[in-house]
Every structure is written in C-alpha cells, then in structure tokens.
PDB file of C-alpha atoms in Angstrom:
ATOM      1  CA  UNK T   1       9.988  -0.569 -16.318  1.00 50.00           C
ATOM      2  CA  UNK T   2      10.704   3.223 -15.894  1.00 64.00           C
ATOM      3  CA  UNK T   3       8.073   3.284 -13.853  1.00 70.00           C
ATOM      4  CA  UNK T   4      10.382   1.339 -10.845  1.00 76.00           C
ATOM      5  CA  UNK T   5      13.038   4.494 -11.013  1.00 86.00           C
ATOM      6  CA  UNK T   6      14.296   5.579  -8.206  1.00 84.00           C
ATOM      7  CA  UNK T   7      13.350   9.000  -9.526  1.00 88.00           C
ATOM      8  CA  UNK T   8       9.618   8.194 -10.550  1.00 91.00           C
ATOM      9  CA  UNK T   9       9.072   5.943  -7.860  1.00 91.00           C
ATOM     10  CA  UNK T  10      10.002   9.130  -5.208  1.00 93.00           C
ATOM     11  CA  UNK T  11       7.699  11.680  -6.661  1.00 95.00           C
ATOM     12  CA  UNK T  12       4.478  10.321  -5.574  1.00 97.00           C
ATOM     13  CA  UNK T  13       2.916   8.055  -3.018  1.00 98.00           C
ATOM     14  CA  UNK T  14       1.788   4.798  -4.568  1.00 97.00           C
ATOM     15  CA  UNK T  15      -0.290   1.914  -3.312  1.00 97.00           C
ATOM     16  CA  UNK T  16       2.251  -0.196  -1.897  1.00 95.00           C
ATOM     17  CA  UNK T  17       3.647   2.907   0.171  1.00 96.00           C
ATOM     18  CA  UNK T  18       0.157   3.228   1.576  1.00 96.00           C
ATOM     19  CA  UNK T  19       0.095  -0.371   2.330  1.00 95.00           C
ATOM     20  CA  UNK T  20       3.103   0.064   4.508  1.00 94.00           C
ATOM     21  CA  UNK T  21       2.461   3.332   5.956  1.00 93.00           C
ATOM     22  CA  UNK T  22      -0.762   1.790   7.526  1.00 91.00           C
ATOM     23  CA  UNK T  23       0.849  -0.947   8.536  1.00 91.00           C
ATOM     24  CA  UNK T  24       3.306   0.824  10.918  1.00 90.00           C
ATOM     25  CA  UNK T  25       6.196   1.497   7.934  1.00 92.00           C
ATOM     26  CA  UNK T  26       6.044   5.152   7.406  1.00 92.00           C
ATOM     27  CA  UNK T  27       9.096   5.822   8.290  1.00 91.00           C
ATOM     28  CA  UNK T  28      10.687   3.347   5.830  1.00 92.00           C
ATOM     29  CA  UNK T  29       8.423   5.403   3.409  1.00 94.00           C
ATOM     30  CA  UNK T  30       9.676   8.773   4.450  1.00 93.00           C
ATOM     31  CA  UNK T  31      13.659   7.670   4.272  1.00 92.00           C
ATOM     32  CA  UNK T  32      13.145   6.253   0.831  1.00 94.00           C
ATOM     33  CA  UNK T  33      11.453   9.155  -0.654  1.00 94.00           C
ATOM     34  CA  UNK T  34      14.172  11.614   0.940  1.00 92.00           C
ATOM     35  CA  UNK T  35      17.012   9.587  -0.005  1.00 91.00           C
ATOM     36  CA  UNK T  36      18.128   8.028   3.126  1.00 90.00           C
ATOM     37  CA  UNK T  37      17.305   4.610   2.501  1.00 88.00           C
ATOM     38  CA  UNK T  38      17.389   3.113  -1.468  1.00 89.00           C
ATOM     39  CA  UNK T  39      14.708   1.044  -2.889  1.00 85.00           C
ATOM     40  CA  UNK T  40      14.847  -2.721  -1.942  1.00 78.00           C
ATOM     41  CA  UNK T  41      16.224  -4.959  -4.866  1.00 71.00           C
ATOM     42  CA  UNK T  42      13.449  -7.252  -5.454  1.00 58.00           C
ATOM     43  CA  UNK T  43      15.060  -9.058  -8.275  1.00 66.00           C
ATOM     44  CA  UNK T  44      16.024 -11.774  -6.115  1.00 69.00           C
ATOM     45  CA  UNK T  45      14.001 -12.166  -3.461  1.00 61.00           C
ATOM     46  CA  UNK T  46      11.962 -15.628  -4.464  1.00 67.00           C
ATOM     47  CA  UNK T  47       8.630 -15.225  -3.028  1.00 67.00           C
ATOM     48  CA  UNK T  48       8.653 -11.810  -4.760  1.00 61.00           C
ATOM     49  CA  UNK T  49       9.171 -12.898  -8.484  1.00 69.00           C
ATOM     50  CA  UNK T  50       6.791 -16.103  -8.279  1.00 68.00           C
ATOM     51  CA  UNK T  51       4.734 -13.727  -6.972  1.00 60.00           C
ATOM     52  CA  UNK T  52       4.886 -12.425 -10.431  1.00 75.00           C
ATOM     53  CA  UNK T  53       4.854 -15.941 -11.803  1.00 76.00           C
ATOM     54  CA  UNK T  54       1.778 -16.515 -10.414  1.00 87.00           C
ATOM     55  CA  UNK T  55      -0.232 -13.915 -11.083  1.00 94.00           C
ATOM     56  CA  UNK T  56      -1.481 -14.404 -14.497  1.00 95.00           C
ATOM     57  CA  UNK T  57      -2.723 -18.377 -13.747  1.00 96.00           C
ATOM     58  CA  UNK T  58      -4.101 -17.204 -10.417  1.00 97.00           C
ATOM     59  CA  UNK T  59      -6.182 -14.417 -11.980  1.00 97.00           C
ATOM     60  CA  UNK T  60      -7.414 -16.916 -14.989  1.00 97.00           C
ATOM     61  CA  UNK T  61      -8.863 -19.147 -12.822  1.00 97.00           C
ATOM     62  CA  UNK T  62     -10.790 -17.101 -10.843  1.00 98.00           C
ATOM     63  CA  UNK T  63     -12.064 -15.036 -14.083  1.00 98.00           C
ATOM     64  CA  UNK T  64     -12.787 -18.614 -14.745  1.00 98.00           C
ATOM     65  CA  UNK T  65     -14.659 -20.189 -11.731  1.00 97.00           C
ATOM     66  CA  UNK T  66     -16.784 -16.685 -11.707  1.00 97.00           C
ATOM     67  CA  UNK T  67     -17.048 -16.423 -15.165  1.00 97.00           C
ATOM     68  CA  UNK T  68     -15.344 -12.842 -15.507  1.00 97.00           C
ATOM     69  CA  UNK T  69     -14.357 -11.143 -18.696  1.00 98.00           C
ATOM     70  CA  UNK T  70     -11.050  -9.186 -17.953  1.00 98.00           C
ATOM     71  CA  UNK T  71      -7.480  -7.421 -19.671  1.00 97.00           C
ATOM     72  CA  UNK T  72      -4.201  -6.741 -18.710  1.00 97.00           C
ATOM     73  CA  UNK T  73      -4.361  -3.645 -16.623  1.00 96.00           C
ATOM     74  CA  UNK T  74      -0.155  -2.982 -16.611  1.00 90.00           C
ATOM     75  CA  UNK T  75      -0.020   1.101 -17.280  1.00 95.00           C
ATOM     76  CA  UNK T  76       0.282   3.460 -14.247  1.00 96.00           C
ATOM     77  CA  UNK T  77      -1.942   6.194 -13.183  1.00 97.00           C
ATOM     78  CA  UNK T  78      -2.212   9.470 -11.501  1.00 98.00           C
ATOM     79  CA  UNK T  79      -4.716  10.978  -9.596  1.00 98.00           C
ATOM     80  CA  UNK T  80      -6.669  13.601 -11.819  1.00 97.00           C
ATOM     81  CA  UNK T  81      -6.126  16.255  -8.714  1.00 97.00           C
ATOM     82  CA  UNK T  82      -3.605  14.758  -6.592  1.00 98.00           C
ATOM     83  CA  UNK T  83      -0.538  14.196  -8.863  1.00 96.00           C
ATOM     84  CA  UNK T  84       1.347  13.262  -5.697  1.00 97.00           C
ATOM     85  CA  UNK T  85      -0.948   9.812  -5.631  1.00 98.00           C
ATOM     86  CA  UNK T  86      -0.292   6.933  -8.167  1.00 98.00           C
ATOM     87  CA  UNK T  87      -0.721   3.864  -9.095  1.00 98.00           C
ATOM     88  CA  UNK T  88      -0.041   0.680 -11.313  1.00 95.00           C
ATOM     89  CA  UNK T  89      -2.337  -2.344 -11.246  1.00 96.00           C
ATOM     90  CA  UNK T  90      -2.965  -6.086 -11.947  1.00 97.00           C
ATOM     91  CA  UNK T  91      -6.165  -6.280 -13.978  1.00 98.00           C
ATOM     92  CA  UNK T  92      -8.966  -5.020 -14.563  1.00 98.00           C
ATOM     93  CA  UNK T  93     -12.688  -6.167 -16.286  1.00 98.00           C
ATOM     94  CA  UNK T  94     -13.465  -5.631 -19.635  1.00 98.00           C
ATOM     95  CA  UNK T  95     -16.572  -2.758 -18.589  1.00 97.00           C
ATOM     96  CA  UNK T  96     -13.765  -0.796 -17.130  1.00 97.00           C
ATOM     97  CA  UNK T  97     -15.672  -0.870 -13.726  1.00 98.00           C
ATOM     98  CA  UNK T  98     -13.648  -3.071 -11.165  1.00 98.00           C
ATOM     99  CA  UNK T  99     -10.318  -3.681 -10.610  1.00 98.00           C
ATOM    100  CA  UNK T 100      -8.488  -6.949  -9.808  1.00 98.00           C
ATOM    101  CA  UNK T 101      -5.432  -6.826  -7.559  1.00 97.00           C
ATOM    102  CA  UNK T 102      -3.920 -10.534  -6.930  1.00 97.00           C
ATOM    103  CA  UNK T 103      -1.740 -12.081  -4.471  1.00 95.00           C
ATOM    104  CA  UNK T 104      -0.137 -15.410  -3.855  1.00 94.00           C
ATOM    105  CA  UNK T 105       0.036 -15.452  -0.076  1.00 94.00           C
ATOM    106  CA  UNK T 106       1.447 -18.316   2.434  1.00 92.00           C
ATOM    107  CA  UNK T 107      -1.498 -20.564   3.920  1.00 94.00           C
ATOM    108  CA  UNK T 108      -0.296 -19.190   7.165  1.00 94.00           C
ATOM    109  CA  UNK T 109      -1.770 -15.766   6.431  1.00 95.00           C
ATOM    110  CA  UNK T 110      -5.370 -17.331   5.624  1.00 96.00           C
ATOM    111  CA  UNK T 111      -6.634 -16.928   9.204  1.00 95.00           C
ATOM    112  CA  UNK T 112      -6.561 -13.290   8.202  1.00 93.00           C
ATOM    113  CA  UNK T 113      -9.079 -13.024   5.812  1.00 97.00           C
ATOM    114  CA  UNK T 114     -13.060 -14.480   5.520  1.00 96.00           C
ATOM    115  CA  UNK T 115     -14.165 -16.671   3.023  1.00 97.00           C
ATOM    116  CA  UNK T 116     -14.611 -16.638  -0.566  1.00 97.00           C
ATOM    117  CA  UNK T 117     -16.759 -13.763  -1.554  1.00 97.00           C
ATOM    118  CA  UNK T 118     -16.644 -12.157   1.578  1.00 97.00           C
ATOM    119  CA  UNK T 119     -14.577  -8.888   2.676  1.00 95.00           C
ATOM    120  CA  UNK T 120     -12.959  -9.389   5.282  1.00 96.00           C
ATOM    121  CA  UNK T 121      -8.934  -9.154   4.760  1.00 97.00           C
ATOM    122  CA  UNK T 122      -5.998  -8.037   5.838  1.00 95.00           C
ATOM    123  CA  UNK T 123      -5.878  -3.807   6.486  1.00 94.00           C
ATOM    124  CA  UNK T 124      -2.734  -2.972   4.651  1.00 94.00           C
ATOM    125  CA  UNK T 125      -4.110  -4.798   1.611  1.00 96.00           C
ATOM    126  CA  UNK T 126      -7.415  -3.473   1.764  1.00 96.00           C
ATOM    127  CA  UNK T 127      -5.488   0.103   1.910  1.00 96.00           C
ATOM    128  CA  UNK T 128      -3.438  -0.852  -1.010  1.00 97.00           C
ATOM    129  CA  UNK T 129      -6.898  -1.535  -2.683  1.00 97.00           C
ATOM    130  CA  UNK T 130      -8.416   1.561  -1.537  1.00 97.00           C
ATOM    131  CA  UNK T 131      -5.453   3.678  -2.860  1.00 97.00           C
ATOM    132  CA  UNK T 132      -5.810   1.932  -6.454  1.00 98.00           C
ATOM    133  CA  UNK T 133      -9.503   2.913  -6.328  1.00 98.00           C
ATOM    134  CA  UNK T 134      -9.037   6.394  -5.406  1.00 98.00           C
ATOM    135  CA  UNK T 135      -6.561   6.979  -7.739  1.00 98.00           C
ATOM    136  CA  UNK T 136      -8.259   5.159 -10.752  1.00 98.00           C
ATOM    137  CA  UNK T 137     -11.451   6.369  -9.713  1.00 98.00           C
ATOM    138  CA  UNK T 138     -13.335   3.256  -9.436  1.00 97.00           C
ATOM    139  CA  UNK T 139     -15.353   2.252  -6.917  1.00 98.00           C
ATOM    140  CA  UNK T 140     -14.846  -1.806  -7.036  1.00 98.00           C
ATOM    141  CA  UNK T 141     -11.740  -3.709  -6.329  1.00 98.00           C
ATOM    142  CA  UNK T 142     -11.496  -7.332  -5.791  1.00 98.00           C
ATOM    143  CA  UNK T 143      -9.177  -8.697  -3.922  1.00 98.00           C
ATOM    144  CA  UNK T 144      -7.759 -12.394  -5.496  1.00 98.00           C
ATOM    145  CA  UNK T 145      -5.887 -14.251  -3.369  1.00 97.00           C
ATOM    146  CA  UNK T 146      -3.797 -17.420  -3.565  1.00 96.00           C
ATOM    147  CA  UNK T 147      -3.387 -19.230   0.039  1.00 96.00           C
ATOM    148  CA  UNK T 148      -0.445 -22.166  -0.105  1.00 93.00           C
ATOM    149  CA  UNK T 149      -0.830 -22.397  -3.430  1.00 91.00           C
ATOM    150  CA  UNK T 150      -4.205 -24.633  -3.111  1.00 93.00           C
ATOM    151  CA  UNK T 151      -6.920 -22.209  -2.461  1.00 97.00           C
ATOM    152  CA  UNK T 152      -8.034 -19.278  -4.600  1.00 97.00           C
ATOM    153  CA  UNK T 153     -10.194 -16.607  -3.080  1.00 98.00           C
ATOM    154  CA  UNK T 154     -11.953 -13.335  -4.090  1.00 98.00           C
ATOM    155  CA  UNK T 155     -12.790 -10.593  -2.156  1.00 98.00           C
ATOM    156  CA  UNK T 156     -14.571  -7.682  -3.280  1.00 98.00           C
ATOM    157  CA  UNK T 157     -14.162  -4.016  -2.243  1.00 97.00           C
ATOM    158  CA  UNK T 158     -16.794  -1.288  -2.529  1.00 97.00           C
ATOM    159  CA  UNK T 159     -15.265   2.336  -1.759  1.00 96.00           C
ATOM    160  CA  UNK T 160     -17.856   5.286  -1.415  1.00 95.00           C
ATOM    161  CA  UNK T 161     -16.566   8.919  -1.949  1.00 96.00           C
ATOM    162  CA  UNK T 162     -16.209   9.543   2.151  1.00 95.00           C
ATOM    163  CA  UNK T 163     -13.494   6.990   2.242  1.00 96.00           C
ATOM    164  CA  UNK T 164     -11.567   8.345  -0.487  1.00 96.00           C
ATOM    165  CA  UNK T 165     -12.107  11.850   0.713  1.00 96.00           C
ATOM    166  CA  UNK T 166     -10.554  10.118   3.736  1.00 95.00           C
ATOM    167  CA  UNK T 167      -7.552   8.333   2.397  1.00 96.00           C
ATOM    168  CA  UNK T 168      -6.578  11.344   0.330  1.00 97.00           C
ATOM    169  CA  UNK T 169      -6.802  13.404   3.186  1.00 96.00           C
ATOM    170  CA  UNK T 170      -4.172  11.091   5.209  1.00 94.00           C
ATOM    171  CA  UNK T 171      -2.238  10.606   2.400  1.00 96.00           C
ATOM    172  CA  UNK T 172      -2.098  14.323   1.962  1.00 96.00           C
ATOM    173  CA  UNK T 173      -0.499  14.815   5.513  1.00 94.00           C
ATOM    174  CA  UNK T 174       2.014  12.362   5.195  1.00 94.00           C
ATOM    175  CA  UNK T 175       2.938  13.597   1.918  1.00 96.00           C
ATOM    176  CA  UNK T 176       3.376  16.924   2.992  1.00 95.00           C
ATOM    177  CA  UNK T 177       5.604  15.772   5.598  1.00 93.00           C
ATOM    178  CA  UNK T 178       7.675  14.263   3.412  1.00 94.00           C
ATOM    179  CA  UNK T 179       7.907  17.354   1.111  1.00 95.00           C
ATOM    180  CA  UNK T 180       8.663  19.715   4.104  1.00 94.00           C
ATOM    181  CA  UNK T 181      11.139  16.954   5.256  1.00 91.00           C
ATOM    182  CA  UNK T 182       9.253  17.116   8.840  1.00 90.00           C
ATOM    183  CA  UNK T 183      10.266  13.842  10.407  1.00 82.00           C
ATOM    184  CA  UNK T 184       7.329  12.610  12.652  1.00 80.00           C
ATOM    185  CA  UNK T 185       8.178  10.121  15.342  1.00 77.00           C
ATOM    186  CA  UNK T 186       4.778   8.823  16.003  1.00 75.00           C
ATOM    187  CA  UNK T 187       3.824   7.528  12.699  1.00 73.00           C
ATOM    188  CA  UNK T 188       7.788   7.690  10.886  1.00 76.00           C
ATOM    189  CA  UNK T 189       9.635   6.102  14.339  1.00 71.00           C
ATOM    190  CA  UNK T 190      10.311   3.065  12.602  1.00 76.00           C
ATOM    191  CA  UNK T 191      13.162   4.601  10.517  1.00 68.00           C
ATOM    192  CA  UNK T 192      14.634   6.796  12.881  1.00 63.00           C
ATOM    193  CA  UNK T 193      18.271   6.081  12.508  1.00 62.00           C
ATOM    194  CA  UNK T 194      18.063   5.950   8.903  1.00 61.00           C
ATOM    195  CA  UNK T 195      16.971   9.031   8.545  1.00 59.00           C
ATOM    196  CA  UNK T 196      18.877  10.964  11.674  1.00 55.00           C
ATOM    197  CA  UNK T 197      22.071   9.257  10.325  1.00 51.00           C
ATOM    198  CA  UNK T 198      23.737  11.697   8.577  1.00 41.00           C
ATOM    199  CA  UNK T 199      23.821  15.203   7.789  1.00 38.00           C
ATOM    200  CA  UNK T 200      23.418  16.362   3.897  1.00 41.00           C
ATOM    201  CA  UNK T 201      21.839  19.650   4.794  1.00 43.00           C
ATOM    202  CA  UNK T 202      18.267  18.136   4.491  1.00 46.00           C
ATOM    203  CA  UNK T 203      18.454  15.462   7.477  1.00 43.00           C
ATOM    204  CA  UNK T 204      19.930  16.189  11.452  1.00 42.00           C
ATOM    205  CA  UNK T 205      22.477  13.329  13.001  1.00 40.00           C
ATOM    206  CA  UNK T 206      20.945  11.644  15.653  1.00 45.00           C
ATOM    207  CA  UNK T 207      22.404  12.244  19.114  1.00 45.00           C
ATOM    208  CA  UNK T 208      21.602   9.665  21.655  1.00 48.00           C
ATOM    209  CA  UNK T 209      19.575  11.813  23.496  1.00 46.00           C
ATOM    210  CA  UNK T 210      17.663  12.489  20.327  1.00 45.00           C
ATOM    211  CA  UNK T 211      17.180   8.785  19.406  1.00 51.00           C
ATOM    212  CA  UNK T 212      15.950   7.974  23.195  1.00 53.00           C
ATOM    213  CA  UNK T 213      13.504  10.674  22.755  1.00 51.00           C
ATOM    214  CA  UNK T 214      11.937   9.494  19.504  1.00 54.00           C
ATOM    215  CA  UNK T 215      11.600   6.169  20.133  1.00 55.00           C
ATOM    216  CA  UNK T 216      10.319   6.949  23.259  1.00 55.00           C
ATOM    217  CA  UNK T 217       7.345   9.428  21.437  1.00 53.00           C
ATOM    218  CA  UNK T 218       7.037   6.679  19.188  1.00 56.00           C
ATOM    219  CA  UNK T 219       6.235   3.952  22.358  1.00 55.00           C
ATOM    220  CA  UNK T 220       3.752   6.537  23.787  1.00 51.00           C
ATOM    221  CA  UNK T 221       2.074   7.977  20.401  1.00 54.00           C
ATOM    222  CA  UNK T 222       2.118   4.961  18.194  1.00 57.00           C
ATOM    223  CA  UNK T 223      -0.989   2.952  19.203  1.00 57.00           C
ATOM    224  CA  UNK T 224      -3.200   5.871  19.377  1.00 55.00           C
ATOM    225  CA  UNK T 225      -2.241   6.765  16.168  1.00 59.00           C
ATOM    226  CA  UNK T 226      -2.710   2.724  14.889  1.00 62.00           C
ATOM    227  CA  UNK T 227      -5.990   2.359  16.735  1.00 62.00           C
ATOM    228  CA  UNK T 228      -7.105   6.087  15.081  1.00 60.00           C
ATOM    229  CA  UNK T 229      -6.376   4.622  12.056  1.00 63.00           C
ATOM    230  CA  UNK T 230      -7.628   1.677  11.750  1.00 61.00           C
ATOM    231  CA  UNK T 231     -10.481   2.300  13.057  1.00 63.00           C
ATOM    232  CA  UNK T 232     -11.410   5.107  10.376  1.00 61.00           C
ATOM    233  CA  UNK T 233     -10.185   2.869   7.781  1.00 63.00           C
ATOM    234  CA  UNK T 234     -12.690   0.189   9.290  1.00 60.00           C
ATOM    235  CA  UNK T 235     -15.392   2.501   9.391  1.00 54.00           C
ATOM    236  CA  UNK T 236     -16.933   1.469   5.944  1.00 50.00           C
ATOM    237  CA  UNK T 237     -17.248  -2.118   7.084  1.00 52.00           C
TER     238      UNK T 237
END
C-alpha cells in the first residue's frame, strides 16, 4: 500500500507511533521521521504477517460470539484539524459508531489485561486505540485480542472529548519537535546515537561528552516524564 511509504508514512504521526512514543520509543519515532533511522522491513518478520493472517478469523469470531454486525475498515484517515495525525484501522461496525482494532498476542502477555469485557489492557495499546478514536472521531473502540492462539477477548474503550483534547495536545508537542528537529533527551533518549550520528546539516555528531550527557538527562528525566504520562493517560479509568 502507498500508504506504508517512507514518504507518507513521515508526514504525520499515526497510531502505532503513539503506541511507541508512550511506551518509552520516541526517539525511534523522532529518527525515523527525520531520516536517521529507515522504516523496519516487516515483510519477514513471522509473528508480524500471521499477525495479519489472523486477523480476519479472530475478528469473525468475536463479531460472532457477541453477535456484531461489522465491514472492512482498510482506508486511512486524517484528522479534520490536525493533518499531522492519522490513521488506518482494522474494522469497524456497520452503524459507523465503534471501531475494532485486533491483535494476536502471546499467552505470556495475558497477565496484562482483565477479562473479557472488561478494560483493563496494556497502555501503549490503549494509546494506539485512543489515537484511532481521535482521529476518526469516534468515541468507542474495542480492543480484540487473541492470547496463545486459544482465547479471544474484547475490550471496549470509551474516549470523552478531555482525553482527546489531551492526546492531541501531547501529540502536538512531540510533533512539533520533530518538525523543528529539537532532539529531546528525556522523552527521545532512546535513539540518541542514531540521531547524533552524523552530520547532514539537520542533525549534530555526537561527541562523547554529548552522549554521556543525554543519557544521563534521560536516567534523571525519564520516569517523571513516564509516571506524568501515564498517569494522565490513566486518568479516564
């Protein structure tokens, strides 16, 4: 899909980059949007593409055990404001009113995540979910997961205006660091020496007293910033 171009992909902030910027991956973010670091080749990488495999059956049965009418929801979409923010998705149900993302996860990440019908999952999905519903506009995502390949569960998100307001906001920041090509240690130090590497006019080489300095920012900043985070994220719990 043209959609997975280097040169789409690096004009906006979609929901997997939100995903790993709240999971401590901002930086990775930041040097793939500049240019220091290329996109991952997924086309090999197994649990990936059965990922893809999966999806379909995984997302039948559910709509079948709940009795859920739903269509293909493969098209991207931009924020009507932000047209830095987009998005593709899985699915979506036939009243156009709640989204379906779906996952076939290891059984060893179940202890993350409550039971069937409840909300309780892991925070850089429920991010991923929240940036789908901002940028679609829809309050309702569930969450359909796969566990070992033996247990399907849903998990539905609600997302009121205040948490959008919220994610957009954060999103926003980062963005515009990226844009200005500000490198920030305390939420981008995980991709330090990609990004100090080299020098194309755009990027600074990294000196050793540069890198020490960084990753020590990084050491002192980073869990404030990951408690801050999370715990706004969490606040609509």
């Amino acid at each position: 899909m043209s959609d997975f171009t280097p040169e789409v992909r690096n004009k906006a902030l979609w929901s997997n980059d939100a995903r790993r910027f709240v999971e401590g991956r901002g930086g990775e973010v930041y040097a793939e949007k500049i240019g220091a670091k290329p996109l991952d080749d997924l086309s090999n990488v197994e649990a990936v593409q059965m990922g893809l495999v999966m999806q379909e059956p995984i997302m039948r049965e559910y709509a079948r055990r709940n009795q859920i009418a739903f269509k293909d929801a493969d098209y991207t979409v931009y924020h009507p404001k932000e047209s830095w923010m987009a998005s593709h998705f899985d699915y979506i149900s036939e009243d156009g009113k709640t989204l379906y993302e779906v996952k076939n996860l290891g059984a060893h990440q179940r202890k993350k995540y409550g039971d069937d019908g409840e909300q309780t999952i892991d925070l850089g999905y429920r991010v991923q979910c929240l940036h789908e519903a901002t940028v679609h506009q829809i309050e309702n995502v569930v969450l359909v997961v796969c566990f070992g390949g033996q247990e399907i569960c849903g998990y539905p998100q609600t997302f009121g205006a205040d948490l959008m307001d919220l994610h957009i906001r954060e999103m926003a920041e980062f963005w515009g660091r990226i844009q200005a090509r500000s490198f920030d240690p305390e939420t981008m130090g995980d991709a330090a020496k990609l990004v100090y590497r080299q020098d194309d006019g755009n990027k600074l080489i990294a000196t050793q007293t540069l890198e020490h300095a960084a990753l020590k920012l990084k050491a002192i900043k980073a869990q404030i910033k990951d408690l801050e985070t999370k715990e706004a994220y969490r606040d609509w719990e």
